[in-house]
Coordinates of C-alpha atoms in Angstrom, one line a residue:
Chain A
X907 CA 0.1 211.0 45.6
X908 CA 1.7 208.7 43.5
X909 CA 0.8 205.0 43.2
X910 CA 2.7 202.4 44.3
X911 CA 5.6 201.0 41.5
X912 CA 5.6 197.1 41.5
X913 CA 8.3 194.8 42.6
X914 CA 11.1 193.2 40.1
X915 CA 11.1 190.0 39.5
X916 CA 13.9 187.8 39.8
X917 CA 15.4 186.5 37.0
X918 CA 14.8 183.2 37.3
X919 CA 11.6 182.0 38.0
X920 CA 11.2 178.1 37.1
X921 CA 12.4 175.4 34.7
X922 CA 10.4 174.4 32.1
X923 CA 11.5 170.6 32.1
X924 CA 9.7 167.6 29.5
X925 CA 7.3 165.4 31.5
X926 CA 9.2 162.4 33.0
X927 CA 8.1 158.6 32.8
X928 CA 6.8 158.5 36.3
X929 CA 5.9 161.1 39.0
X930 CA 4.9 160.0 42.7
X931 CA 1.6 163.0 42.3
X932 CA 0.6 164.0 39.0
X933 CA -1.2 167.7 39.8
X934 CA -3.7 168.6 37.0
X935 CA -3.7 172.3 36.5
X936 CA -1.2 174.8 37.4
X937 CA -3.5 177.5 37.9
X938 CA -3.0 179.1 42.1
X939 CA -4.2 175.8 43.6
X940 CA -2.2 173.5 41.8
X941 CA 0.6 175.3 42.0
X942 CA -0.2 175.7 46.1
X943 CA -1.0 172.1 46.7
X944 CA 2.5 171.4 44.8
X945 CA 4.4 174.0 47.0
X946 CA 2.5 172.0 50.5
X947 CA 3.1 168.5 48.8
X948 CA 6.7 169.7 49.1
X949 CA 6.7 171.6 51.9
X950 CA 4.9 170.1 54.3
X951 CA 5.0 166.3 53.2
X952 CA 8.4 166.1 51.6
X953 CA 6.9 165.3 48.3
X954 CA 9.0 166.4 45.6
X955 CA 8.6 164.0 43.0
X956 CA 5.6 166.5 42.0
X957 CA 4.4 167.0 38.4
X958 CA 2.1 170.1 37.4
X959 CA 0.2 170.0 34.5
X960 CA -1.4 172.8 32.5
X961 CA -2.2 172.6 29.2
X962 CA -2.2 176.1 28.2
X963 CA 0.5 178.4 30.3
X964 CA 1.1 178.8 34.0
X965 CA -1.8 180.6 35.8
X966 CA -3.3 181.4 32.4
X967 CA -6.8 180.4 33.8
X968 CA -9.0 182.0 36.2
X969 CA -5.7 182.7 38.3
X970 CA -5.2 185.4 35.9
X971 CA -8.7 186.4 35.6
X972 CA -10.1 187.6 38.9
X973 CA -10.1 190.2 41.1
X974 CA -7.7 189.8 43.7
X975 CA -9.7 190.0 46.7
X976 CA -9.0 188.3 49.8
X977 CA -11.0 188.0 53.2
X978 CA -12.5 185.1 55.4
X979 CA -15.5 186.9 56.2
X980 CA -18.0 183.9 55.7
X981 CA -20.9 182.9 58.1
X982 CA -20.5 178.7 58.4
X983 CA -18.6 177.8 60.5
X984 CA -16.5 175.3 58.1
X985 CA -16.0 178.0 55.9
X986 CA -14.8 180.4 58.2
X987 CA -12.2 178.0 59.1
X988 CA -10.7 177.4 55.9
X989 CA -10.9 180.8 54.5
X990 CA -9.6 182.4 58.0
X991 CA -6.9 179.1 57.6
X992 CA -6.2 181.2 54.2
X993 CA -5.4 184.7 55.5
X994 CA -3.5 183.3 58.2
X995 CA -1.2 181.8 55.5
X996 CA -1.5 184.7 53.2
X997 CA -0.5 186.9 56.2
X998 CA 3.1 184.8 56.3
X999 CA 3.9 183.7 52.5
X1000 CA 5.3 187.0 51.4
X1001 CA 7.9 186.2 53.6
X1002 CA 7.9 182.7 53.5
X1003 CA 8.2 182.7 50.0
X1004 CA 10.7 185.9 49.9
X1005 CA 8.4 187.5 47.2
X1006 CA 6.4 190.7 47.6
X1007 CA 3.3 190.0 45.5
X1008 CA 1.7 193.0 47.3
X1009 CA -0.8 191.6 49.9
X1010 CA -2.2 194.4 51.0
X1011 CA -4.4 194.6 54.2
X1012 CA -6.8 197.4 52.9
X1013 CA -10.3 196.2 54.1
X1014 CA -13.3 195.0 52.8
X1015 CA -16.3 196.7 53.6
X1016 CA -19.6 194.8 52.6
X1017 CA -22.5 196.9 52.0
X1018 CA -26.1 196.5 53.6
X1019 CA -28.9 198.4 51.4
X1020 CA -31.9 196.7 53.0
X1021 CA -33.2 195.9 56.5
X1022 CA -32.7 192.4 55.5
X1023 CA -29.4 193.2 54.4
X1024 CA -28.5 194.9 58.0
X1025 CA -30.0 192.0 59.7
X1026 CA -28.0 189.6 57.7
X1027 CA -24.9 191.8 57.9
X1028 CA -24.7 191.7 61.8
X1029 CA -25.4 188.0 62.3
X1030 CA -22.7 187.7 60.1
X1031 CA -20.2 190.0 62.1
X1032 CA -21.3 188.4 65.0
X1033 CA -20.4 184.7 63.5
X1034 CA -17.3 185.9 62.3
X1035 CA -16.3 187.1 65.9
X1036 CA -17.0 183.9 67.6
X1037 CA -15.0 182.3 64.8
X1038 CA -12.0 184.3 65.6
X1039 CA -12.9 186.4 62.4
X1040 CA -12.0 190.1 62.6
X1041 CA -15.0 191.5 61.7
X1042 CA -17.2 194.8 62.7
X1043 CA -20.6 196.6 61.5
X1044 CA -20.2 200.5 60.9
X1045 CA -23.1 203.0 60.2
X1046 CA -23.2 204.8 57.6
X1047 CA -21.0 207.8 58.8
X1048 CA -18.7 205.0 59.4
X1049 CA -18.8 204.1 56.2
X1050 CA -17.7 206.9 54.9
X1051 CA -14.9 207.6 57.1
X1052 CA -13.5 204.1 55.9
X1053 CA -14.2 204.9 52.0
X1054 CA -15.0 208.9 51.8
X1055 CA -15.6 208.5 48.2
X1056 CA -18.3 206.6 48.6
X1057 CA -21.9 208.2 48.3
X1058 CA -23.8 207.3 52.0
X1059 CA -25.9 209.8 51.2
X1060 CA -30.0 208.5 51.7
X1061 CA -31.2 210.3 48.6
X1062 CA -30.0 207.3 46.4
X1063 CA -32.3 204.4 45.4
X1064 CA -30.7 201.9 47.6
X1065 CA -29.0 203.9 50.3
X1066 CA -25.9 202.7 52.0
X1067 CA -27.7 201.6 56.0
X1068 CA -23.9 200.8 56.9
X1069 CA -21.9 198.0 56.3
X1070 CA -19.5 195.0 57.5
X1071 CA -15.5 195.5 57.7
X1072 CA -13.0 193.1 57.8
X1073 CA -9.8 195.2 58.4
X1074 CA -7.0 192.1 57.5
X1075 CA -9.1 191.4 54.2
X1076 CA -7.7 193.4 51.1
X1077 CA -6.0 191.9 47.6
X1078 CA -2.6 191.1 46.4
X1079 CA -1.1 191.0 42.9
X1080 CA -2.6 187.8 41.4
X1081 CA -0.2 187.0 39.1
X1082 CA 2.8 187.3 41.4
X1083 CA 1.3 185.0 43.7
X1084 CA 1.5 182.0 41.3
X1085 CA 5.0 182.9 39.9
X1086 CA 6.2 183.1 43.9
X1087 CA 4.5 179.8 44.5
X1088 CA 5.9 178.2 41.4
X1089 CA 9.6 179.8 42.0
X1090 CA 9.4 177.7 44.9
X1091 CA 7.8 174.4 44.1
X1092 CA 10.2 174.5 41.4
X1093 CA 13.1 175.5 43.7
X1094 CA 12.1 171.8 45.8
X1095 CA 11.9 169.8 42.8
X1096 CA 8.6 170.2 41.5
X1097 CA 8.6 169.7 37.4
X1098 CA 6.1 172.5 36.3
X1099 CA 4.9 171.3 32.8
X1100 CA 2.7 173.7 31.0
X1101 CA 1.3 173.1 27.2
X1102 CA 0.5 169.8 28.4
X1103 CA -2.9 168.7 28.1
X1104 CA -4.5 165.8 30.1
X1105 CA -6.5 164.1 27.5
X1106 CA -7.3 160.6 29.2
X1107 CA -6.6 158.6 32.8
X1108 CA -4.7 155.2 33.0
X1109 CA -6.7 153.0 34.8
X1110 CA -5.7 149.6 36.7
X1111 CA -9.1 148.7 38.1
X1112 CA -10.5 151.6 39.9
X1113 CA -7.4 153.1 40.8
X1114 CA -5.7 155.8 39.0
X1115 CA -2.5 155.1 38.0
X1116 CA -1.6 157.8 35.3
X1117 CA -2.8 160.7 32.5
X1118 CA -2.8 160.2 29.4
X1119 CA -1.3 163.8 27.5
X1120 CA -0.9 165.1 24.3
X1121 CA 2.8 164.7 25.2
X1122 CA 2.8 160.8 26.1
X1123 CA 1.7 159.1 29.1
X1124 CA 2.7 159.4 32.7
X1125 CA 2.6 157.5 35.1
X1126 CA 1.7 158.5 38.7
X1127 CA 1.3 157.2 42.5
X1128 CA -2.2 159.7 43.0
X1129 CA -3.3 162.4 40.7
X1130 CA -4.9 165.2 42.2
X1131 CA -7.2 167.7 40.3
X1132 CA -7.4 171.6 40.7
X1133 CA -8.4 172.4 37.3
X1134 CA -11.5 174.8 38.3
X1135 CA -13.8 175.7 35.3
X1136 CA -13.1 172.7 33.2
X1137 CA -12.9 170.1 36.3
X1138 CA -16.1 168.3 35.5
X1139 CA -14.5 168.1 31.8
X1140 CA -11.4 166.4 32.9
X1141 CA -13.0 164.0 35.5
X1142 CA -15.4 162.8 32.8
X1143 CA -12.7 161.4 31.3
X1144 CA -12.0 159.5 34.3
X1145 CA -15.2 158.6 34.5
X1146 CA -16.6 160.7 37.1
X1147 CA -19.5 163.0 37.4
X1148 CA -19.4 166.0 39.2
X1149 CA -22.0 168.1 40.9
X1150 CA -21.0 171.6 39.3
X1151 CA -21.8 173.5 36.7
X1152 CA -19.2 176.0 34.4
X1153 CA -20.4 179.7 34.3
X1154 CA -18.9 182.4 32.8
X1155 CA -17.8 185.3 35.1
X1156 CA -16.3 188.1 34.0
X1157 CA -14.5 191.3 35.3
X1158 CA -13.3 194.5 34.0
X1159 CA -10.4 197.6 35.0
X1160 CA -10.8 201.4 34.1
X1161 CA -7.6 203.1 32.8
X1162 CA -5.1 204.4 35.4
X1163 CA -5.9 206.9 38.3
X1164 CA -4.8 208.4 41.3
X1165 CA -4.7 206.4 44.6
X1166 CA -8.4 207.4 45.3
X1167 CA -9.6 204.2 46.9
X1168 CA -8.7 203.1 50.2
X1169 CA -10.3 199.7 50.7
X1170 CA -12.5 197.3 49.0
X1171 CA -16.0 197.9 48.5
X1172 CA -18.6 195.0 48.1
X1173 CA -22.0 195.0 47.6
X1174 CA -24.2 192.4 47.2
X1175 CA -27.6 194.2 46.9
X1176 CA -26.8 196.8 43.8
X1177 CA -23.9 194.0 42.9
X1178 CA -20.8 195.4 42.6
X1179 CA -17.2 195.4 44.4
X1180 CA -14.6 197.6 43.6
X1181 CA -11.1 198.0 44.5
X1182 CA -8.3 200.1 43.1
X1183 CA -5.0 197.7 42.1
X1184 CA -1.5 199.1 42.9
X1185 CA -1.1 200.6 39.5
X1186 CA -4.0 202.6 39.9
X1187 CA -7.2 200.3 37.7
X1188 CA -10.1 200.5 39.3
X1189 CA -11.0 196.7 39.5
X1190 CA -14.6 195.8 39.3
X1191 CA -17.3 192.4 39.0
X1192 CA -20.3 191.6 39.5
X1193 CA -22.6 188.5 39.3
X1194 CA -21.7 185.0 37.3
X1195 CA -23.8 184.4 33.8
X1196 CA -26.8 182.8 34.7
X1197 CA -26.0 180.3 31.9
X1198 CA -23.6 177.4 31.6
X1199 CA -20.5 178.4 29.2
X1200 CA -16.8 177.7 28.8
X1201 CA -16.5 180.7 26.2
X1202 CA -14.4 183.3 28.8
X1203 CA -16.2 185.9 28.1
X1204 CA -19.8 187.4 30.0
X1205 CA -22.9 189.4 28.8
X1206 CA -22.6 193.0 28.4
X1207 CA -25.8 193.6 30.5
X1208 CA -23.8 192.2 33.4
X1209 CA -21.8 195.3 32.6
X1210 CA -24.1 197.6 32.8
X1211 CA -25.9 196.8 35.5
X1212 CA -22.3 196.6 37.6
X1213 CA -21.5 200.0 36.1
X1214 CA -24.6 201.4 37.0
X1215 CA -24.5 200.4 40.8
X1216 CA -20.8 201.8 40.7
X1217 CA -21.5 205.1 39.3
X1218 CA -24.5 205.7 42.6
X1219 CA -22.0 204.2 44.8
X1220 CA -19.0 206.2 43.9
X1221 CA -19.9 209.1 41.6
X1222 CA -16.5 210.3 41.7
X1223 CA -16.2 207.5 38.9
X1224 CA -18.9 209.0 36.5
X1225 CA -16.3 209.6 33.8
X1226 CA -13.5 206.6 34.4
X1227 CA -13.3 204.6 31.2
X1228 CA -13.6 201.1 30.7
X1229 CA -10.0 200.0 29.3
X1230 CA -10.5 196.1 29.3
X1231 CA -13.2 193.3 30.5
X1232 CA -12.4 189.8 30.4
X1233 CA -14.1 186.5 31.4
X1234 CA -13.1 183.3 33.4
X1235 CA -15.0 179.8 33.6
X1236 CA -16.4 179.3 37.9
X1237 CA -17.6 176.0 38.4
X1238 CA -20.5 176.5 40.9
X1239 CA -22.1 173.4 43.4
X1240 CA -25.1 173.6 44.7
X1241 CA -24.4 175.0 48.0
X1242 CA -22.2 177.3 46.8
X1243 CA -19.3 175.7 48.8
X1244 CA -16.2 173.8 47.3
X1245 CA -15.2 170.0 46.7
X1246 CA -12.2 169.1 48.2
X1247 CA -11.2 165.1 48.6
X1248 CA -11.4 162.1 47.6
X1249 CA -13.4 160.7 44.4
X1250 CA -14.7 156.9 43.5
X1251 CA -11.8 156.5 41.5
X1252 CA -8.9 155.4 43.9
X1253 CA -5.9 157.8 44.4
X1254 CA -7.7 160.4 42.2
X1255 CA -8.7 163.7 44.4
X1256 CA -10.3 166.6 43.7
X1257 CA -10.4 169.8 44.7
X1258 CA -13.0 172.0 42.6
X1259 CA -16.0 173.8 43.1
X1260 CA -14.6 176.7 44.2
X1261 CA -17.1 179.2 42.1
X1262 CA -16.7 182.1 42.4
X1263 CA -14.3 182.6 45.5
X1264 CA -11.2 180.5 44.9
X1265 CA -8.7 183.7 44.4
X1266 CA -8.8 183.9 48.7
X1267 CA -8.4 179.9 49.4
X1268 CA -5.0 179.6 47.4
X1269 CA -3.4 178.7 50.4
X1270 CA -5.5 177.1 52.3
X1271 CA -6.9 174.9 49.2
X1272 CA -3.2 174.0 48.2
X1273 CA -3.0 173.1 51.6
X1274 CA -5.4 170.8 52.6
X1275 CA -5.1 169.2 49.2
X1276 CA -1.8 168.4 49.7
X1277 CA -2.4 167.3 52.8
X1278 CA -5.4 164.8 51.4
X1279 CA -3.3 163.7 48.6
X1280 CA 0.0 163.1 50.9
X1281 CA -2.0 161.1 53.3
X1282 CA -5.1 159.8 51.7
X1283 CA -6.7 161.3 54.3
X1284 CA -8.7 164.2 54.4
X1285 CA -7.8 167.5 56.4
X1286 CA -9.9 168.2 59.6
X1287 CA -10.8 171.4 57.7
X1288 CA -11.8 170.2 54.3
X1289 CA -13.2 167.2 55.8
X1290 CA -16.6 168.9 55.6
X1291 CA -16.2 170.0 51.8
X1292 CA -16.0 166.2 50.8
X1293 CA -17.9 165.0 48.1
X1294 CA -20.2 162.4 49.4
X1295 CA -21.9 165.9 51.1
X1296 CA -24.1 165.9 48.0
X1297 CA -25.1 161.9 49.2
X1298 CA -25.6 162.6 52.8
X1299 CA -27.1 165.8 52.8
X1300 CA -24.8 167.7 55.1
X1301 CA -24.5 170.6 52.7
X1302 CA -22.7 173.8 53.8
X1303 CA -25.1 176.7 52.1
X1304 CA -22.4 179.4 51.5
X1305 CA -25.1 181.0 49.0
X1306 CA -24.6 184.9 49.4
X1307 CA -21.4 184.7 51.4
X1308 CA -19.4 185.1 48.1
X1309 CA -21.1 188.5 47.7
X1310 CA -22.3 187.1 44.2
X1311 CA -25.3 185.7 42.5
X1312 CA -24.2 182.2 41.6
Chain B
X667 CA -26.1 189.4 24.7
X668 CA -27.5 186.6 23.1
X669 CA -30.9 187.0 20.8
X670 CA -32.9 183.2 21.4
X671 CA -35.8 182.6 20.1
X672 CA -39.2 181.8 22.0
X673 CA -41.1 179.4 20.5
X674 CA -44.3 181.5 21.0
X675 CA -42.9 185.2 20.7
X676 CA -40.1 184.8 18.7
X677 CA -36.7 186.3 18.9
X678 CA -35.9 188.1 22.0
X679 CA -32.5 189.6 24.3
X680 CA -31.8 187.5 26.4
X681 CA -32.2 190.1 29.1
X682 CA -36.0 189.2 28.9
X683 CA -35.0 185.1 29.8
X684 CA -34.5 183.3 33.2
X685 CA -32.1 180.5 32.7
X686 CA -33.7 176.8 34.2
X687 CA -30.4 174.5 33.4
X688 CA -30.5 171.1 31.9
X689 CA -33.3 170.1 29.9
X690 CA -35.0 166.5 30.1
X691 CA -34.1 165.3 33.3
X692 CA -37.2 163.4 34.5
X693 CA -38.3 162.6 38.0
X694 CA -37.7 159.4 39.1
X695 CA -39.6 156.4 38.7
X696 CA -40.5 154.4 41.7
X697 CA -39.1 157.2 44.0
X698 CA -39.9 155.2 47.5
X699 CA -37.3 152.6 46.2
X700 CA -34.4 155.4 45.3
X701 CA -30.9 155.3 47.9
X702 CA -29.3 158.0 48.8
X703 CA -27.1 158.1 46.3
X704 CA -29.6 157.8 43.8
X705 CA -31.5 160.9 45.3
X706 CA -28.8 163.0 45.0
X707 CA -27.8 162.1 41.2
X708 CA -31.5 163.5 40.5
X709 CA -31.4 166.6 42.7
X710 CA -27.3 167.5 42.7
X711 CA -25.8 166.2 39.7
X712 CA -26.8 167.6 35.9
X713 CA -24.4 167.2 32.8
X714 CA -21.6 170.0 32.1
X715 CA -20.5 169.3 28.8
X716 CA -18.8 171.4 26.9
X717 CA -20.5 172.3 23.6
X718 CA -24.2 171.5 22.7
X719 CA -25.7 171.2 25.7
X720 CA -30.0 170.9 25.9
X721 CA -31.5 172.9 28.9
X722 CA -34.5 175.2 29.5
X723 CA -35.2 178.8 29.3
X724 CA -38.5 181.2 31.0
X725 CA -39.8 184.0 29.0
X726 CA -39.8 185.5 32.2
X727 CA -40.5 188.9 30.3
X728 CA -42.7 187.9 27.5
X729 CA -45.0 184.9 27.4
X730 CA -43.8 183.4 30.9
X731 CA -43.7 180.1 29.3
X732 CA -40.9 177.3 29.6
X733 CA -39.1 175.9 26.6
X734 CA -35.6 174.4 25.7
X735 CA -33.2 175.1 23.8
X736 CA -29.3 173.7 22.6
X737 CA -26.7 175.9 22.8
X738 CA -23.2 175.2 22.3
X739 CA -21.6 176.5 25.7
X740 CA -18.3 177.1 23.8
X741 CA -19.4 179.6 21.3
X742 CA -22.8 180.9 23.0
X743 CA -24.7 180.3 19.8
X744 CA -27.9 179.1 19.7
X745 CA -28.7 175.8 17.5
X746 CA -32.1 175.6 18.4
X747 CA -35.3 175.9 20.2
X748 CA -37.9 174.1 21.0
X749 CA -41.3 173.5 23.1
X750 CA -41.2 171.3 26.1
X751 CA -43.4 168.9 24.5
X752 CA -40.8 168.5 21.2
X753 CA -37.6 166.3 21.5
X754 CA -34.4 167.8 21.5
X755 CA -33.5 167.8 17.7
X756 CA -30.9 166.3 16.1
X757 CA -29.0 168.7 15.1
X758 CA -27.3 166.3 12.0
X759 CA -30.4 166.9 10.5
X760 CA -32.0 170.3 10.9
X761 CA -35.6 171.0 10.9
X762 CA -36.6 173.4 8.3
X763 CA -37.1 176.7 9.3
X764 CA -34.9 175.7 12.0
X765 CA -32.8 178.8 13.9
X766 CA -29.2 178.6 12.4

C-alpha cells in the first residue's frame, strides 16, 4: 500500500494587490468563510468589487488548524439543512473550482458507548433520514467491518454498542480548499488583502460605511464579518456585543503511516475522533478548553485524555508518536449553533459562532453570507441562525451534535 | 496545565478546577420590569475580551468552593485570585502577597 501523493498546485494562485479607496463589500477575515462568501458574492450575485481582509496571512487561522472533517449528520432540523446544503456543495466544488483538494467520501462513524448513547444515536439516524441525511446505525460487528482496526471488543471500559455512519461524510485537504476558493475569487476580481488588520469601523450614524486598517481606511457599501475566534474582538470595535465566548481548541498528528484507516472515527463518550490524512498522519481532537483564551494553544491533559480513549479504541496505535499539536481560537454560543445575519449596526453582518464545527460549513456559510450581504436579506436557511435568536428564545440546541464538549 | 491558586487550599492543577465564566455579573434588579432583550443580555451575553478577564473557578476536587480569579486569556497566566466576597483587584496596584 502506498498513500496517496498530493496534487500540484498551479502556479499562480492569487494577486496580492494594496487595498483600494473604496470596495462595494469589505469581507473581514480571509480564513475558509471569508474566502467562500467572496467566491458566492461573485459567483452567485455578480459582486466583484469584493475586498478580503486578513490581517495575518490567508487561511492562517482556524482554517489551517482543524481537522478536516466533513459531514451533515446533525439532529435539528435547521442544521441539517445547512450542513447537508454544505456536502451538497462540497460534493461539486472540486470540479467547479477545477482543483482537487482531496474530498474524500470515507465515512464517519460516530460511536455509542452507553445505552443513552444508542438511544441517542438512533433518533439521530432516524432524523437524519427524514432530512434527506444519509445516515445508518451498525452493531458492533458492523463496526468493525467499516473500521477493522478498531477494538469492538466488550472487554474494554466503555465498549463500542455500535455506532452511526454517514457514508458521504469524510475530509478534504484543508488548506487546498482555501487556496482553490481564493484562486477563484481572485480569478473574478476579488482583491485578497492579507497583513491587513481591521483596527476600527467608519461610522455615519448607525450604518457602517468602512474599516479602519493599519494600512489606511476603506471605504465600503456593507462589511461582512467571518473572522471566527476573534469576532466578538472585532465587532466591539463596532460597537457590538456578541453572545460567544473564545476557547482554545486544539488538535494534534502522529508521524507518517501506512494507509491503515479507512474512515473517520468519532466518539463523543471516551472523546476522541480520528482520521488518517492522505499523507498518512493520524489526525486526532478532542474537547474545547473549558476556559476562555485566545493563546492557540490547549492543555496537555486534554491530550492525554484524547490519547488515552484512542489507544482502547484502536490499540494498533499504542506506539504512533506524537509529531506536532497545535491550537485554534472556536468561538462558542450558547446553543452551540452559529450566527449568521444581520447586526444593529446597518450594513454590518456577521457570520460567527461557528465553535467548533465551521471546517464542514465552508460552503454553505460562504454561501448564505453572501447571499445576506448581496441582498440584505437573509437566506431561508440561515434565517434560523440570526442573532435576535438569543432575544426571542428560538434557540437551536446543537449541544453534542459537534461530537465535542463545548 | 495551568497551577491557580485556591483561596482556601492553595495552589493546585487545574485538572482539579471546573471553570464557571465571567465573574460579577449580578442578577437583575427589578426583574418583572426586564424586556426581552434585556433578559437575554443577562442570561446570553458575557464579556470576551482579550486579555485580563475576571471570572469564576470551582475547587471541584478540593474544597468545592467558588472563587474568582483574573487571568489574562492571551498568555494563560494567572494575575490573581480572590474570594467571591473580595473585589476584583486592581491589578495597577497589587496586593501584597499577591500571586504574580
Amino acid at each position: 500500500m502506498t498513500t496517496e501523493p498530493l496534487p500540484e498546485h498551479p502556479d499562480f494562485l492569487w494577486r496580492n494587490p494594496d487595498p483600494r479607496p473604496s470596495y462595494d463589500v469589505v469581507i473581514v477575515g480571509a480564513g475558509g468563510h471569508g474566502l467562500a462568501t467572496a467566491y458566492y458574492l461573485a459567483k452567485n450575485h455578480g459582486i466583484t468589487n469584493v475586498a478580503v481582509l486578513e490581517k495575518g496571512w490567508l487561511a492562517g487561522g482556524n482554517m489551517a488548524r482543524n481537522t478536516t472533517i466533513i459531514r451533515s449528520n446533525y439532529l435539528l432540523d435547521e442544521s441539517a439543512a445547512i450542513y447537508e446544503h454544505a456536502l451538497g456543495l462540497w460534493e461539486r466544488l472540486p470540479e467547479e473550482l477545477d482543483y482537487d483538494f482531496l474530498f474524500s467520501q470515507r465515512g464517519v462513524l460516530n460511536l455509542a458507548h452507553t445505552l443513552q448513547d444508542v438511544r441517542e444515536s438512533v433518533r439521530r439516524v432516524n432524523a437524519n433520514r427524514l432530512n434527506g441525511v444519509d445516515a445508518d446505525w451498525l452493531d458492533p460487528d458492523e463496526v468493525a467491518k467499516v473500521c477493522p482496526i478498531l477494538n469492538v471488543s466488550p472487554d474494554t471500559r466503555y465498549p463500542v454498542l455500535g455506532g452511526t455512519f454517514q457514508p458521504r461524510a469524510g475530509i478534504a485537504k484543508h488548506d487546498h480548499v482555501a487556496w482553490a476558493l481564493a484562486r477563484r475569487a481572485d480569478e473574478m476580481g476579488v482583491d485578497l488583502i492579507q497583513g491587513c488588520e481591521v483596527t476600527g469601523f467608519l461610522k455615519d450614524g448607525d450604518r457602517v460605511v468602512g474599516v479602519e486598517t493599519n494600512r489606511g481606511r476603506i471605504n465600503a457599501g456593507r462589511v461582512g464579518l467571518a473572522a471566527a475566534g476573534h469576532s466578538s474582538v472585532l465587532a466591539e470595535k463596532a460597537g457590538i456585543r456578541l453572545p460567544v465566548q473564545s476557547h482554545p481548541l486544539q488538535a494534534l498528528v502522529s508521524e507518517l503511516h501506512e494507509p491503515v484507516h479507512p474512515t473517520v472515527v468519532m466518539s463523543n463518550h471516551v472523546h476522541v475522533y480520528v482520521s488518517q490524512a492522505h499523507k498518512g498522519e493520524l489526525v486526532m481532537g478532542a474537547g474545547v478548553d473549558t476556559y476562555n483564551g485566545y493563546g492557540q494553544r490547549g492543555s496537555f491533559h486534554v491530550i492525554e485524555h484524547q490519547m488515552a480513549a484512542a489507544v482502547e479504541l484502536f490499540p494498533v496505535f499504542a506506539r504512533a508518536h506524537v509529531l506536532r499539536t497545535w491550537g485554534g481560537i472556536v468561538d462558542v454560543t450558547p446553543d452551540a449553533s452559529p450566527i449568521i445575519g444581520a447586526t444593529p449596526v446597518e450594513n454590518l453582518y456577521v457570520n460567527c459562532g461557528w465553535g467548533t464545527g465551521g471546517f464542514k460549513a465552508t460552503p454553505a456559510a460562504g454561501w448564505t453570507f453572501a447571499h445576506t450581504i448581496a441582498t440584505g436579506e437573509p437566506h431561508s436557511l440561515g434565517a434560523p441562525f440570526a442573532l435576535e435568536r438569543f432575544t426571542t428564545g428560538a434557540l437551536i440546541d446543537e449541544h453534542g451534535a459537534a461530537a465535542v464538549a463545548h | 496545565m495551568l497551577l491557580i491558586t485556591c483561596p482556601w487550599c492553595g495552589p493546585r492543577d487545574e485538572t482539579e478546577y471546573h471553570y464557571g465564566g465571567q465573574a460579577h455579573v449580578p442578577y437583575p434588579e427589578n426583574t418583572a420590569d426586564l424586556d426581552d432583550r434585556q433578559w437575554a443580555e443577562y442570561v446570553f451575553y458575557r464579556d470576551n475580551p482579550k486579555g485580563p478577564f475576571a471570572e469564576r473557578w470551582m475547587h471541584g476536587h478540593g474544597c468545592r468552593r467558588w472563587f474568582n480569579a483574573l487571568r489574562d486569556t492571551v498568555t494563560y497566566e494567572v494575575l490573581a485570585t480572590y474570594r467571591p466576597d473580595e473585589p476584583r483587584p486592581d491589578l495597577a496596584a497589587p496586593a501584597a502577597g499577591g500571586e504574580r
